[in-house]
Amino acid sequence: DVKVTQSSRYLVKRTGEKVFLECVQDMDHENMFWYRQDPGLGLRLIYFSYDVKMKEKGDIPEGYSVSREKKERFSLILESASTNQTSMYLCASSPTFEAFFGQGTRLTVV
Amino acid sequence: AQSVTQLDSQVPVFEEAPVELRCNYSSSVSVYLFWYVQYPNQGLQLLLKYLSGSTLVKGINGFEAEFNKSQTSFHLRKPSVHISDTAEYFCAVSDRSGNTGKLIFGQGTTLQVKP
């Protein structure tokens, strides 16, 4: 089975903090994704990466950056957390057309 | 550009009744179609997918969906629901030519199964 692991299930951070969300996949997939989930809005793509050190902006990249130094690991960075970034964050990986998701990180910014 | 519309935000239904969750999409290119399920405080799990071939697709947990190209729809059905089917369901599309797994999601439909 494909395993996508997000480092934290729940996080509480203060406004202005730098926040790192980590994601690791164990299936050697080329593609990895970060989505944000909000009620009534579904999932929206923040960033995706199609290879090591390669990244592409999604639909809502403002306020976020990403890092992919190794194939199995994809990090989402909130440079200066704000309350409007309180949300559920989901990481996914994909070999081609089918995506596999992690358990999600529920981030609260206070 | 692609978009996905799930026509119902909430669907209440009694246990053992049939259910249909509706999904329409808009795209200028050929797409793959997916339904995912999310149980409370969990990630997304793939229910079923349409890639090509038969337009009636069977998935896990007794769910099925039918791809209708002329109506650009991909509705999800189950003939008899259980309490354990209570969850949020997401319809999604991806561009066939991109082949990356990048998905465009609908807004989600909450299925509430009542005893």
Coordinates of C-alpha atoms in Angstrom, one line a residue:
Chain A
D1 CA 0.0 0.0 0.0
V2 CA 1.1 3.5 -0.7
K3 CA 1.8 5.5 2.4
V4 CA 1.8 9.3 2.6
T5 CA 2.7 10.5 6.0
Q6 CA 2.2 14.0 7.3
S7 CA 4.4 14.8 10.3
S8 CA 1.6 16.3 12.5
R9 CA -2.1 15.8 12.8
Y10 CA -2.7 18.9 14.8
L11 CA -0.7 22.1 15.1
V12 CA -1.3 25.4 16.9
K13 CA 0.9 28.3 16.0
R14 CA 1.1 32.0 16.7
T15 CA 0.6 34.8 14.2
G16 CA 3.9 35.7 12.6
E17 CA 5.6 32.4 13.3
K18 CA 7.4 30.4 10.5
V19 CA 5.6 27.1 10.1
F20 CA 6.8 23.9 8.5
L21 CA 4.5 21.1 7.4
E22 CA 6.3 18.0 6.4
C23 CA 5.1 15.2 4.1
V24 CA 6.9 11.9 3.2
Q25 CA 5.8 9.2 0.7
D26 CA 7.2 5.8 0.4
M27 CA 6.4 4.8 -3.2
D28 CA 9.0 6.8 -5.3
H29 CA 6.3 8.9 -6.9
E30 CA 7.5 11.8 -9.1
N31 CA 4.6 14.1 -8.3
M32 CA 3.7 15.6 -4.9
F33 CA 1.1 18.1 -3.9
W34 CA -0.1 20.4 -1.1
Y35 CA -3.8 21.2 -0.9
R36 CA -5.7 23.3 1.5
Q37 CA -9.3 22.2 2.6
D38 CA -11.9 24.7 3.8
P39 CA -15.6 24.1 4.4
G40 CA -17.7 24.8 1.3
L41 CA -14.6 25.3 -0.8
G42 CA -13.4 21.7 -1.3
L43 CA -9.7 21.2 -1.8
R44 CA -7.6 23.9 -3.4
L45 CA -4.1 23.4 -4.8
I46 CA -1.3 25.4 -3.1
Y47 CA 1.8 24.0 -4.8
F48 CA 2.9 20.9 -6.6
S49 CA 6.3 19.4 -7.5
Y50 CA 7.0 17.1 -10.4
D51 CA 10.6 16.3 -9.5
V52 CA 13.2 17.1 -7.0
K53 CA 13.9 20.8 -6.7
M54 CA 11.1 21.4 -9.2
K55 CA 7.9 23.2 -8.2
E56 CA 4.9 24.9 -9.7
K57 CA 2.3 27.3 -8.2
G58 CA -1.2 26.1 -7.8
D59 CA -4.3 28.1 -7.4
I60 CA -3.6 29.7 -4.0
P61 CA 0.2 30.0 -3.5
E62 CA 0.2 33.4 -1.8
G63 CA 1.7 33.3 1.7
Y64 CA 3.2 29.8 1.1
S65 CA 6.4 28.3 -0.2
V66 CA 7.6 24.8 -0.7
S67 CA 10.8 22.7 -0.6
R68 CA 11.6 19.4 -2.3
E69 CA 15.2 18.4 -1.7
K70 CA 14.6 14.7 -1.8
K71 CA 12.1 12.8 -3.9
E72 CA 10.2 11.3 -1.0
R73 CA 9.8 14.6 1.0
F74 CA 7.8 17.7 0.2
S75 CA 7.6 20.5 2.7
L76 CA 5.1 23.4 2.9
I77 CA 6.3 26.5 4.6
L78 CA 4.2 29.4 5.9
E79 CA 6.8 32.2 6.1
S80 CA 4.7 34.3 8.5
A81 CA 1.6 32.6 9.7
S82 CA -1.7 34.5 9.7
T83 CA -5.1 33.7 11.1
N84 CA -6.5 33.3 7.6
Q85 CA -4.2 30.3 7.1
T86 CA -6.1 28.3 9.8
S87 CA -7.2 25.3 7.8
M88 CA -6.8 21.6 7.1
Y89 CA -3.7 20.9 4.9
L90 CA -3.5 17.7 2.8
C91 CA -0.4 16.3 1.1
A92 CA -0.7 13.9 -1.8
S93 CA 1.6 12.0 -4.1
S94 CA 1.0 10.5 -7.5
P95 CA 2.9 8.3 -10.1
T96 CA 0.7 9.5 -13.0
F97 CA -3.0 10.2 -12.8
E98 CA -4.1 8.8 -9.4
A99 CA -3.3 10.7 -6.2
F100 CA -2.8 9.2 -2.8
F101 CA -3.4 11.4 0.3
G102 CA -2.0 11.7 3.7
Q103 CA -4.1 12.0 6.9
G104 CA -4.0 15.8 6.9
T105 CA -2.7 18.4 9.3
R106 CA -5.2 20.7 11.0
L107 CA -3.4 24.0 11.6
T108 CA -4.7 26.6 13.9
V109 CA -3.1 30.1 13.9
V110 CA -3.9 32.2 16.9
Chain B
A1 CA -9.6 25.7 -17.5
Q2 CA -11.5 23.0 -15.6
S3 CA -14.1 23.2 -12.9
V4 CA -16.2 20.8 -10.9
T5 CA -19.6 21.4 -9.3
Q6 CA -21.2 19.2 -6.7
L7 CA -24.8 20.1 -6.8
D8 CA -25.7 19.2 -3.2
S9 CA -23.7 20.4 -0.2
Q10 CA -25.6 18.0 2.1
V11 CA -27.6 14.9 1.4
P12 CA -29.5 13.3 4.4
V13 CA -30.8 9.8 3.8
F14 CA -32.1 7.0 5.9
E15 CA -30.2 3.8 6.3
E16 CA -30.8 1.2 3.6
A17 CA -32.2 3.8 1.2
P18 CA -30.5 4.4 -2.2
V19 CA -28.5 7.6 -2.7
E20 CA -27.1 9.6 -5.6
L21 CA -24.5 12.3 -5.2
R22 CA -24.3 14.6 -8.2
C23 CA -21.2 15.9 -9.9
N24 CA -20.9 18.0 -13.1
Y25 CA -17.7 19.2 -14.6
S26 CA -16.5 21.7 -17.2
S27 CA -13.4 21.2 -19.3
S28 CA -12.0 22.0 -22.7
V29 CA -9.8 18.9 -22.7
S30 CA -10.4 15.2 -22.0
V31 CA -10.3 14.4 -18.3
Y32 CA -10.0 11.5 -15.9
L33 CA -12.7 11.5 -13.2
F34 CA -12.6 10.5 -9.6
W35 CA -14.6 10.2 -6.4
Y36 CA -12.9 10.4 -3.1
V37 CA -14.3 9.9 0.4
Q38 CA -13.2 11.6 3.6
Y39 CA -14.2 10.2 7.0
P40 CA -14.1 12.5 10.0
N41 CA -10.6 13.7 10.8
Q42 CA -9.1 11.5 8.0
G43 CA -7.4 12.1 4.7
L44 CA -9.0 11.3 1.4
Q45 CA -9.5 7.7 0.2
L46 CA -10.2 6.8 -3.5
L47 CA -13.6 5.4 -4.0
L48 CA -13.5 4.9 -7.8
K49 CA -12.1 6.3 -11.0
Y50 CA -13.0 6.6 -14.6
L51 CA -10.1 6.5 -17.0
S52 CA -11.6 5.0 -20.2
G53 CA -13.8 2.1 -21.4
S54 CA -17.1 1.3 -19.8
T55 CA -18.9 4.4 -18.6
L56 CA -20.3 2.5 -15.5
V57 CA -17.5 2.3 -12.9
K58 CA -17.7 0.2 -9.8
G59 CA -15.7 1.1 -6.7
I60 CA -15.2 0.1 -3.1
N61 CA -17.9 -0.2 -0.4
G62 CA -20.6 -0.9 -3.0
F63 CA -20.5 2.5 -4.7
E64 CA -20.7 3.0 -8.5
A65 CA -20.6 6.0 -10.8
E66 CA -21.6 6.6 -14.4
F67 CA -19.7 8.9 -16.8
N68 CA -22.0 10.8 -19.1
K69 CA -20.0 12.7 -21.7
S70 CA -22.9 14.5 -23.3
Q71 CA -24.1 15.8 -19.9
T72 CA -20.5 16.2 -18.5
S73 CA -21.6 14.4 -15.4
F74 CA -20.2 11.8 -13.1
H75 CA -22.8 11.0 -10.5
L76 CA -22.1 8.6 -7.6
R77 CA -24.7 6.0 -6.5
K78 CA -25.2 3.4 -3.9
P79 CA -28.4 1.2 -3.8
S80 CA -28.5 0.8 -0.1
V81 CA -26.5 3.0 2.4
H82 CA -25.2 2.1 5.8
I83 CA -24.5 4.3 8.8
S84 CA -20.8 3.8 8.2
D85 CA -21.2 5.6 4.8
T86 CA -21.6 8.9 6.7
A87 CA -18.7 11.0 5.4
E88 CA -17.8 13.8 3.0
Y89 CA -17.5 12.9 -0.7
F90 CA -15.5 14.8 -3.3
C91 CA -15.7 14.6 -7.0
A92 CA -12.4 15.5 -8.9
V93 CA -11.1 15.7 -12.4
S94 CA -7.6 15.7 -13.8
D95 CA -6.3 16.6 -17.3
R96 CA -5.5 13.5 -19.3
S97 CA -2.6 15.2 -21.2
G98 CA -0.9 16.4 -18.0
N99 CA -0.7 12.9 -16.5
T100 CA 0.6 14.3 -13.1
G101 CA -2.3 13.5 -10.8
K102 CA -3.0 17.2 -10.3
L103 CA -6.7 17.3 -9.4
I104 CA -9.5 19.9 -9.5
F105 CA -12.0 19.2 -6.8
G106 CA -15.6 20.0 -6.3
Q107 CA -16.9 21.7 -3.1
G108 CA -17.8 18.4 -1.4
T109 CA -21.1 16.7 -0.4
T110 CA -21.7 15.6 3.1
L111 CA -23.7 12.4 3.2
Q112 CA -25.6 12.0 6.5
V113 CA -27.1 8.5 7.0
K114 CA -29.7 8.4 9.6
P115 CA -30.9 5.2 11.4

